[in-house]
Tab-separated table of C-alpha atoms in Angstrom:
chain	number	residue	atom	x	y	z
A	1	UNK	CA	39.423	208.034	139.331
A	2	UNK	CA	35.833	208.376	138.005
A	3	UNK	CA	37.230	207.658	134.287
A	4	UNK	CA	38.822	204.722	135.406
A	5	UNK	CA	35.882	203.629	137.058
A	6	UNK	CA	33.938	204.235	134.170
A	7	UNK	CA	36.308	202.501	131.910
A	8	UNK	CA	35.770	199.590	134.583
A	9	UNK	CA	31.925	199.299	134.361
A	10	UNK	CA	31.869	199.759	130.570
A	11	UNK	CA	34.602	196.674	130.151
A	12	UNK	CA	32.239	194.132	132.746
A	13	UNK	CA	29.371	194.964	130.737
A	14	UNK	CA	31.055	193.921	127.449
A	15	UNK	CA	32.252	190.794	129.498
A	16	UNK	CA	29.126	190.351	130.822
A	17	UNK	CA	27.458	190.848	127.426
A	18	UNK	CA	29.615	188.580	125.498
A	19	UNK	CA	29.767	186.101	128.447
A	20	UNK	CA	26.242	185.566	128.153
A	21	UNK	CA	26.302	184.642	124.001
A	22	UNK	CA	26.466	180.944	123.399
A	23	UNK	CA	29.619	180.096	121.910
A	24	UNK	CA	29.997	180.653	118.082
A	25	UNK	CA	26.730	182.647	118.339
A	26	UNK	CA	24.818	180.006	118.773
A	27	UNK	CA	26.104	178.174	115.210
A	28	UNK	CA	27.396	174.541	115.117
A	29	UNK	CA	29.849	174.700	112.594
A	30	UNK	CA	30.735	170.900	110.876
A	31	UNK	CA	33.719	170.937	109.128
A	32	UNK	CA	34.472	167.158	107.789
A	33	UNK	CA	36.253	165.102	105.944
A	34	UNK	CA	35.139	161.875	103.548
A	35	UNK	CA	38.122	159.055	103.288
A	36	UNK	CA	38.371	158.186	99.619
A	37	UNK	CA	39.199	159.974	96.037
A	38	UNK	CA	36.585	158.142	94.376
A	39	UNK	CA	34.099	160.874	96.347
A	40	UNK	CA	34.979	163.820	95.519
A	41	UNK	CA	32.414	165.859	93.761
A	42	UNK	CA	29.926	163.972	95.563
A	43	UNK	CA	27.002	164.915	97.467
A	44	UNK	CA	26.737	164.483	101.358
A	45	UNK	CA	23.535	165.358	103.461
A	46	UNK	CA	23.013	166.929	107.093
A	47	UNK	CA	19.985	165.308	107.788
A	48	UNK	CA	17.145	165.370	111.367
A	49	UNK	CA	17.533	162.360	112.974
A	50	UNK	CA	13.588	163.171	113.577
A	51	UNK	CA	11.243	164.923	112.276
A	52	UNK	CA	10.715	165.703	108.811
A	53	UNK	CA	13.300	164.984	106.336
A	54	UNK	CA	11.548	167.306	103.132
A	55	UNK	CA	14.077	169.819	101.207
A	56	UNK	CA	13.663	172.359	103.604
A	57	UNK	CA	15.019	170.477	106.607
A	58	UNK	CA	18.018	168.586	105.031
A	59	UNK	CA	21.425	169.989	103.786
A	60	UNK	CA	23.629	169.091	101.598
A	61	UNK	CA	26.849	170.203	99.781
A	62	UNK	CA	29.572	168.764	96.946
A	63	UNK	CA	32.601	167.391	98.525
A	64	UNK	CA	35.660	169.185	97.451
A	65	UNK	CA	39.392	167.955	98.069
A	66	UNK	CA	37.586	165.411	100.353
A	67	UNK	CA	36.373	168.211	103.156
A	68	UNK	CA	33.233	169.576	103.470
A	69	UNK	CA	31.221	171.774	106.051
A	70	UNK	CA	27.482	172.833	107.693
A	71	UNK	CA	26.380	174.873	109.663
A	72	UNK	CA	23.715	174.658	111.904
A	73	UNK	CA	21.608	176.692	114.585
A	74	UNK	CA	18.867	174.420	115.733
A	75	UNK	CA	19.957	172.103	118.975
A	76	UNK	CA	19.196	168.863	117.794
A	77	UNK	CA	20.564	165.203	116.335
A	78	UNK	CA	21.452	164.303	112.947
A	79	UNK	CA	23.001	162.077	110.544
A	80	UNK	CA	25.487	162.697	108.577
A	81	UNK	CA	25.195	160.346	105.527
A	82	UNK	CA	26.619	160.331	101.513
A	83	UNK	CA	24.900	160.325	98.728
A	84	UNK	CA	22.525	156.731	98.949
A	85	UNK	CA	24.271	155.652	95.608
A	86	UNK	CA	27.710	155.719	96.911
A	87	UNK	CA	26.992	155.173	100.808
A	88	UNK	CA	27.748	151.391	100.915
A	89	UNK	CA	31.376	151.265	103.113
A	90	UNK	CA	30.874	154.418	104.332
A	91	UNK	CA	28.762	154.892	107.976
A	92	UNK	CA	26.203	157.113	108.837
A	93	UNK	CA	27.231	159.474	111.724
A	94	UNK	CA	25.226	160.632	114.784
A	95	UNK	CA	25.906	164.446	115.519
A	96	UNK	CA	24.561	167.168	118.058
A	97	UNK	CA	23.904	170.354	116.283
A	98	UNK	CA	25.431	172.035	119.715
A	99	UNK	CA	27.301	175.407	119.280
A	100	UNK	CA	30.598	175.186	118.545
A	101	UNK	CA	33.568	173.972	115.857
A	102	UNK	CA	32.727	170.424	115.249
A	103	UNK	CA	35.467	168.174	113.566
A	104	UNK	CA	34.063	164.866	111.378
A	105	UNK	CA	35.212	162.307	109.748
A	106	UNK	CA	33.383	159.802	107.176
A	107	UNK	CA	35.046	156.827	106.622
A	108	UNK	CA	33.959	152.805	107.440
A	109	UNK	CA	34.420	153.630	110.595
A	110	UNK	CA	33.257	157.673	110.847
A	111	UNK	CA	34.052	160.138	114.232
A	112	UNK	CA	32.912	163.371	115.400
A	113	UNK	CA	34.597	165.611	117.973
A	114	UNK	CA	34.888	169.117	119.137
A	115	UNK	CA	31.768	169.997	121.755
A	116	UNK	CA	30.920	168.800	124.560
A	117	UNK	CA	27.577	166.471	124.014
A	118	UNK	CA	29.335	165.421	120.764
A	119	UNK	CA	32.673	164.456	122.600
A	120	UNK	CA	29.735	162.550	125.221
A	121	UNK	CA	28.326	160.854	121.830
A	122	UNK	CA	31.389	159.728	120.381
A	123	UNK	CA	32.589	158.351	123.801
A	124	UNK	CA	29.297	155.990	123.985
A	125	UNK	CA	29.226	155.301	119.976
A	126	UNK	CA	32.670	153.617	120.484
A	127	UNK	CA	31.374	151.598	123.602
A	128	UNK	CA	27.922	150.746	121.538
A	129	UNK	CA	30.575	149.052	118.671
A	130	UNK	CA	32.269	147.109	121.170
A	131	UNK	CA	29.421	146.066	122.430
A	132	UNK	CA	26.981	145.163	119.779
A	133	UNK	CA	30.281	143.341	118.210
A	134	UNK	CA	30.930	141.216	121.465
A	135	UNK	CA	27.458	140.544	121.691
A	136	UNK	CA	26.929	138.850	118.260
A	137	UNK	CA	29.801	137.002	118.914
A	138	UNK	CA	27.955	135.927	121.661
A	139	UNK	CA	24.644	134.874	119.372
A	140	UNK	CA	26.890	133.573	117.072
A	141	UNK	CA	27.821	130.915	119.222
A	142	UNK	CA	24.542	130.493	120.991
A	143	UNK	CA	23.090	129.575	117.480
A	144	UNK	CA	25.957	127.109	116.449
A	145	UNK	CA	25.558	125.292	120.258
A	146	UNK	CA	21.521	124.838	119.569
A	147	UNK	CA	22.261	123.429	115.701
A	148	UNK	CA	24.743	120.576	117.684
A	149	UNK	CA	21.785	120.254	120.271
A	150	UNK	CA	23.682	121.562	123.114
A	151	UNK	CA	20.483	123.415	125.309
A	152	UNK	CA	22.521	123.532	128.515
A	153	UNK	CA	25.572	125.648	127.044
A	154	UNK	CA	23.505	127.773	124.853
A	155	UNK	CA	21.195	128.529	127.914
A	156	UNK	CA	24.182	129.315	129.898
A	157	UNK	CA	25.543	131.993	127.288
A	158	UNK	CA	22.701	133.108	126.663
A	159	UNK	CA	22.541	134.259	130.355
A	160	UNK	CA	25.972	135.683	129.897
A	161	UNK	CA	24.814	138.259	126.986
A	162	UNK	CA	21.533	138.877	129.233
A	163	UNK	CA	23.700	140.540	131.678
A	164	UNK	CA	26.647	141.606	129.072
A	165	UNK	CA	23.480	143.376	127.425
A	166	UNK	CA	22.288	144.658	130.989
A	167	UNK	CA	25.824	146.281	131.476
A	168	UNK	CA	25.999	148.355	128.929
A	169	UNK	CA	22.128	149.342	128.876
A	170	UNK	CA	22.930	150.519	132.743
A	171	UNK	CA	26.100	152.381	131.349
A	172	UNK	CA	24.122	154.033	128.467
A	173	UNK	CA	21.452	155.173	131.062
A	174	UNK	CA	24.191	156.668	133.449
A	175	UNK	CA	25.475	158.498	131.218
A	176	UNK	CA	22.348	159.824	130.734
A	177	UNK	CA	22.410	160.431	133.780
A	178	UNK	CA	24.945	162.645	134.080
A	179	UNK	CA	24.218	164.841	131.413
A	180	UNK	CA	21.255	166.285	133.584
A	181	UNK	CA	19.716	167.698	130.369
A	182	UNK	CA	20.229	168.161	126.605
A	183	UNK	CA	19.781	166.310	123.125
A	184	UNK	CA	22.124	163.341	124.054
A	185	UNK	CA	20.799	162.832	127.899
A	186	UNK	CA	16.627	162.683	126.266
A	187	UNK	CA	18.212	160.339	123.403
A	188	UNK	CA	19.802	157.973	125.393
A	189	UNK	CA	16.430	157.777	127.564
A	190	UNK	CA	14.658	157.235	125.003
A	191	UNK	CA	16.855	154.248	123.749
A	192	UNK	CA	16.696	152.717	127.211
A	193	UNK	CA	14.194	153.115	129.436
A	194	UNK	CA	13.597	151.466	132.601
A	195	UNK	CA	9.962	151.188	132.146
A	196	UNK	CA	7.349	150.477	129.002
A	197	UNK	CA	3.192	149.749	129.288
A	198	UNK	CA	1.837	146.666	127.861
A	199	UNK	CA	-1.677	145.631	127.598
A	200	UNK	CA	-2.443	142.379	129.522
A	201	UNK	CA	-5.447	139.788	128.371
A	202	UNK	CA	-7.813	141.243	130.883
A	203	UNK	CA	-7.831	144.973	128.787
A	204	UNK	CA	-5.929	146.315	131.755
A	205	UNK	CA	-2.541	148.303	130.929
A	206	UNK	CA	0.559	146.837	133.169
A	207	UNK	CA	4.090	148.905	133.605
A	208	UNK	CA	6.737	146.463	132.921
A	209	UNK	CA	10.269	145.870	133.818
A	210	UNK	CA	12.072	147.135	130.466
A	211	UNK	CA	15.315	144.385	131.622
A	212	UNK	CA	13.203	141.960	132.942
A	213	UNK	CA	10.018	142.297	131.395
A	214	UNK	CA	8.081	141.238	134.768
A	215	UNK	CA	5.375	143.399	135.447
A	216	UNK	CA	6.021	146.081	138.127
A	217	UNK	CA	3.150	145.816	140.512
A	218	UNK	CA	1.221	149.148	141.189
């Protein structure tokens, strides 16, 4: 009984022990792809969305039968971006350097899946293209009613994208929201906060409305 007791305790500790370990040790491991022959043997970058961007902060690698990988342990965002002399069709992507096997894809339209906060990213990135593609319709046609002198209608849409705009600025900060914590909840709060300080004529600084840009009184 007491070696099976012992063999008990010893095998909760190791669960206990390896419980406690971030997945993947802690490592984000990016393994991608790049759509396109015409890249291979090129050079792709893992670059800080902030900070600084010298040699010693930014990797890079050859692609190599179109894949090719990184591996990070620092918890933040970055961008994934080709070579600046043959980046033109291809878009930048927005990754979380969070522990785990993270899948990419570069292409004119690029992806990432695999963790969590990146799943959360991808999720919103696809919502942000709808949106920012509705929306210039939207200007589009505000800009083409004002040439033909129509104020009325192009005040009227323009209240439409207001709260189109409003919508997804709300669903952005939810989001947010939800995450409680991490790199993706403090950079969607950053994109879109409620508040922002201005200074007014009289040298006084005002919080304003970030949707309405009213001043909130104090």
């Amino acid at each position: 009984m007491k070696k099976i007791l012992l063999c008990l305790m010893a095998l909760a500790t190791v669960v206990t022990i390896y419980s406690c370990k971030s997945p993947n040790n802690g490592v984000c491991r990016i393994q991608g792809f790049v759509n396109g022959e015409q890249y291979e043997g090129k050079r792709i970058f893992l670059v800080p969305f902030s900070g600084p961007k010298t040699a010693e902060y930014v990797d890079s690698m050859e692609i190599k039968d179109g894949k090719f990988h990184f591996e990070t342990d620092t918890m933040q965002m970055y961008t994934i971006l080709m070579d600046y002399h043959y980046r033109f069709g291809l878009q930048p992507l927005l990754v979380i350097g969070e522990p785990g096997e993270l899948k990419v894809i570069i292409d004119s339209v690029s992806h990432a899946m695999g963790t969590p906060q990146n799943d959360s990213l991808e999720k919103w990135k696809v919502r942000t293209e709808i949106h920012n593609r509705e929306l210039g319709k939207m200007r589009r046609y505000i800009l083409n009613l004002q040439k033909q002198g129509d104020t009325v209608q192009a005040k009227y849409i323009q209240q439409r994208a207001d709260s189109f705009h409003l919508v997804y600025k709300n669903y952005s900060r939810q989001l947010a929201e939800n995450m409680k914590e991490g790199i993706l909840h403090d950079f969607l709060k950053n994109q879109f906060p409620l508040t922002y300080k201005r200074k007014m004529p009289d040298g006084r600084i005002a919080t304003m409305n970030a949707d309405t840009n009213e001043e909130i009184p104090e």
